[in-house]
Structures are given as structure tokens and as C-alpha cells.
Amino acid sequence: QLQLQESGPGLVKPSETLSLTCTVSGGSISSSSYYWGWIRQPPGKGLEWIGSIYYSGSTYYNPSLKSRVTISVDTSKNQFSLKLSSVTAADTAVYYCARLPTLEQYNWFDPWGQGTLVTVSS
Amino acid sequence: AIRMTQSPSSFSASTGDRVTITCRASQGISSYLAWYQQKPGKAPKLLIYAASTLQSGVPSRFSGSGSGTDFTLTISCLQSEDFATYYCQQYYSYPALTFGGGTKVEIK
């Protein structure tokens, strides 16, 4: 059974870079059938797609975050990572990683990691 | 970007009720729509994809319908474990993906 687990600092200072890693277990991140995505949810608010990556390193980003986001993949560790630069309090959120099929018309997120809360505060 | 608008944003219902949640897209998205259920402190869980196809293991009291711009999620007989927040997500504009703002179903 595929599982995803987010990890990283729970507190980041304003203007610094948020860094998170998602570890995939029970399956290979190098599958040709899937992208791997990051989604976030500010406290009490809705879901926002951040970006997605293929095992080859091909990426797609939400245009509203594109200038600050970098997603990378490490196939040797079965992990992918998120970096969000110049963070502000508005970036405080629960960050989720999830799997996303590549096949058109199948582009929903399943499964999801449990999520990790990142707070931006000095 | 395609905007997804859910209504209502929240409502109260009783166990056994039939409830319907609406999701509207800012432009036509064919049937490229998924529904998720999220309980407090938990990750979203996929319920329905392709607007009306039930994910494996999801109870049959859940159903989805619609195409184009208007979609509905129906719970035929609300159970205690169904009190949660529900989100729609469009994937017509893949790789750009957007979610609705959520509908919270509370106990009356």
C-alpha cells in the first residue's frame, strides 16, 4: 500500500525559505504513471495546489506561487521536495504531498500524506 | 485559471438526511471533476472522480453528477461519520489544478 510522509521544520522565519520533503513508501517514485504533488491548506481555509513533479524532474507550478517555488525529486531516496522562498505569515499552512496520475482525465490526488503544519513566525 | 465555487459554504443536517452539495466551474470542464472528504486534522480523502465514479471502498450512499459547469455531490442517507468538509477539484486545465472553497457539513 502506497504511503507518503511529509517531513521538515515546523517553524520558519519570515523572508526565509521553507523546505519540506515527502518520502514515498510501498511504491516507486520512478513510476511512469504518476506525478507527485504538493498542496497546502492555511488554517481554517481551503486547499491550494502548489506544484507537481515527474520522476524525470519535469515540473508544473501554480502560477501564483511560481516565482517562489522549487520542487525537486531524488529517485535514489524515493523522495521529492518543496522549497518556498521569501515566506510570509500568509504561507502558514498545513502542507500535503500526494500522488497524481499522469494520464489525462485521471488527474486527481490519491493518496495523500498526513500533512505537516508549517508556521511562519519570528 | 478555472475558478471552482462551492455552495453552500456550510450547513447543518441530521443523521439520515439526504444532502446535496454544489460545485460550479467558471468555465466548462466536461466531467473532469473529483470530490474529496476531509475530517478535522486529517488529509483529504478521494471520494469520486470523473464527476460520478465512486472510488473503491467509498460507501454507495455517496454519488456525484453533473458535467460542463455544474456538479453535485449527494449523500443519500447521512451517517455520523459523514460530518466533514467536502471539496471539489477540477482537472480539466491539467496541469493547473484548482479546488473549490469547501462545504462543511455540521450536525444539526
XYZ file of C-alpha atoms in Angstrom:
230
model
C 0.000 0.000 0.000
C 1.480 3.293 -1.090
C 2.169 5.777 1.686
C 3.500 9.328 1.668
C 5.034 11.141 4.621
C 5.936 14.808 4.835
C 8.850 15.993 6.951
C 10.609 19.249 7.683
C 10.770 22.194 10.102
C 7.519 23.250 11.675
C 8.638 26.841 12.165
C 10.202 29.134 9.585
C 11.139 32.779 9.975
C 9.694 35.437 7.670
C 11.743 36.046 4.494
C 13.449 32.664 4.838
C 12.946 29.517 2.745
C 10.506 26.780 3.688
C 11.848 23.306 2.919
C 9.862 20.088 3.085
C 10.428 16.523 1.929
C 7.914 13.846 1.031
C 9.042 10.234 1.397
C 7.195 7.652 -0.658
C 6.969 4.080 0.614
C 5.241 0.992 -0.725
C 5.873 2.009 -4.320
C 8.394 3.630 -6.617
C 8.529 7.346 -7.246
C 10.035 6.447 -10.629
C 6.759 5.065 -11.955
C 5.945 6.408 -15.399
C 2.277 6.575 -14.432
C 2.419 9.289 -11.811
C 3.313 12.833 -10.990
C 3.884 13.808 -7.373
C 2.338 16.942 -5.984
C 2.319 19.447 -3.162
C -0.881 21.017 -1.850
C -1.297 23.389 1.066
C -4.129 24.455 3.366
C -3.953 27.584 5.552
C -5.596 27.111 8.945
C -9.369 27.085 8.575
C -9.183 27.618 4.818
C -9.333 25.647 1.594
C -6.862 23.686 -0.490
C -4.334 25.177 -2.905
C -2.268 23.205 -5.411
C 1.368 24.306 -5.261
C 3.011 22.212 -7.940
C 3.803 18.766 -9.303
C 6.899 16.857 -10.405
C 7.621 13.795 -12.551
C 10.416 11.395 -11.694
C 12.418 12.790 -14.623
C 12.368 16.202 -12.963
C 9.692 17.780 -15.153
C 7.687 20.257 -13.083
C 4.484 22.276 -13.140
C 3.833 25.116 -10.715
C 0.844 27.160 -9.658
C 1.317 30.496 -11.460
C 0.501 32.387 -8.268
C 3.486 30.795 -6.498
C 5.788 30.034 -9.405
C 8.329 32.774 -8.684
C 8.991 31.381 -5.193
C 8.587 27.618 -5.617
C 11.070 24.902 -6.478
C 10.125 21.221 -6.470
C 12.800 18.586 -6.921
C 12.990 14.789 -6.887
C 15.539 12.299 -5.557
C 14.712 8.928 -7.066
C 17.527 7.193 -5.152
C 15.782 8.068 -1.886
C 12.218 7.779 -3.255
C 11.622 11.355 -2.165
C 10.550 14.670 -3.597
C 10.964 18.056 -2.025
C 9.440 21.516 -1.856
C 11.220 24.809 -1.378
C 9.253 28.026 -0.971
C 11.313 31.167 -0.696
C 10.680 34.574 0.882
C 7.926 33.256 3.104
C 5.473 35.444 4.987
C 2.752 34.733 7.526
C 0.423 34.055 4.583
C 2.430 30.903 3.863
C 1.485 29.412 7.225
C -0.389 26.240 6.330
C -0.595 22.502 6.513
C 1.439 21.194 3.591
C 0.428 17.902 1.995
C 2.129 15.723 -0.574
C 0.098 13.443 -2.820
C 0.247 11.236 -5.892
C -1.226 12.385 -9.191
C -1.735 10.148 -12.266
C -0.160 11.398 -15.463
C -2.825 10.040 -17.751
C -5.097 12.800 -18.940
C -8.595 12.590 -17.449
C -7.158 10.852 -14.373
C -5.609 13.850 -12.654
C -6.862 13.644 -9.113
C -4.815 13.333 -5.913
C -4.715 9.938 -4.259
C -3.316 9.005 -1.833
C -2.253 11.919 0.354
C 0.314 12.219 3.095
C -0.918 13.083 6.575
C 0.234 16.691 6.225
C 2.649 18.829 8.208
C 1.951 22.226 9.716
C 4.454 24.933 8.893
C 4.181 28.194 10.799
C 5.906 31.328 9.580
C 6.818 33.473 12.551
C 9.793 35.255 14.027
C -7.372 29.944 -14.099
C -10.587 27.988 -13.696
C -12.397 29.003 -10.515
C -14.436 26.485 -8.596
C -17.261 27.783 -6.402
C -18.979 25.560 -3.858
C -22.295 26.204 -2.212
C -23.277 26.390 0.483
C -20.040 27.030 2.401
C -21.566 25.256 5.388
C -24.858 23.875 6.616
C -26.362 21.761 9.359
C -28.047 18.436 8.801
C -29.263 15.453 10.765
C -28.310 11.813 10.554
C -30.480 10.158 7.937
C -30.919 13.311 5.845
C -30.323 13.424 2.121
C -27.852 16.208 1.441
C -26.608 17.832 -1.732
C -23.514 19.959 -2.232
C -22.986 22.034 -5.351
C -19.787 22.897 -7.204
C -19.741 25.320 -10.120
C -16.850 25.887 -12.529
C -16.107 29.266 -14.088
C -15.942 27.569 -17.484
C -16.877 24.191 -18.872
C -14.762 21.328 -17.548
C -16.580 18.365 -19.122
C -16.602 15.674 -16.397
C -13.102 16.370 -15.168
C -14.087 16.748 -11.530
C -13.171 15.000 -8.289
C -14.697 15.184 -4.823
C -12.826 14.804 -1.534
C -13.884 14.408 2.082
C -11.778 15.937 4.840
C -12.228 15.367 8.543
C -10.617 17.651 11.145
C -6.889 17.143 11.438
C -6.833 14.642 8.574
C -5.797 14.694 4.947
C -8.465 14.847 2.254
C -9.748 11.507 1.029
C -10.793 10.891 -2.574
C -14.491 10.036 -2.855
C -15.443 10.478 -6.501
C -13.634 11.117 -9.783
C -14.780 11.771 -13.331
C -17.729 13.574 -11.730
C -19.658 10.394 -10.924
C -17.313 7.418 -10.461
C -17.089 6.196 -6.891
C -13.588 5.496 -5.626
C -13.076 1.920 -4.453
C -14.180 1.436 -0.863
C -16.400 4.522 -0.720
C -19.944 3.784 0.509
C -22.667 3.752 -2.125
C -24.648 6.434 -0.274
C -22.243 8.892 -1.914
C -22.940 9.855 -5.504
C -21.852 12.544 -7.916
C -23.399 14.030 -11.000
C -23.015 16.831 -13.488
C -20.917 17.926 -16.427
C -19.884 21.175 -18.019
C -20.040 23.797 -15.277
C -22.459 22.428 -12.654
C -21.837 19.459 -10.405
C -23.378 17.941 -7.303
C -22.278 15.595 -4.560
C -25.162 13.792 -2.868
C -25.171 11.783 0.332
C -28.368 9.764 0.274
C -28.616 8.986 3.987
C -26.222 10.987 6.135
C -24.284 8.959 8.673
C -22.425 10.236 11.740
C -19.081 9.595 10.063
C -20.056 11.810 7.118
C -19.884 15.052 9.083
C -16.859 16.623 7.443
C -15.783 19.203 4.884
C -16.128 18.356 1.212
C -14.025 19.798 -1.630
C -14.350 19.614 -5.382
C -11.304 19.754 -7.663
C -11.181 20.318 -11.421
C -8.532 18.734 -13.600
C -9.749 19.943 -16.978
C -6.964 22.505 -17.065
C -4.314 19.961 -16.043
C -1.518 20.509 -15.103
C -3.091 23.560 -13.471
C -5.406 22.181 -10.814
C -7.867 24.088 -8.658
C -10.107 23.277 -5.725
C -13.402 24.666 -4.571
C -13.557 26.535 -1.295
C -15.144 23.652 0.595
C -18.517 22.832 2.130
C -18.684 21.958 5.805
C -21.458 19.596 6.840
C -22.256 20.047 10.519
C -24.532 18.218 12.916
C -27.888 19.873 13.487
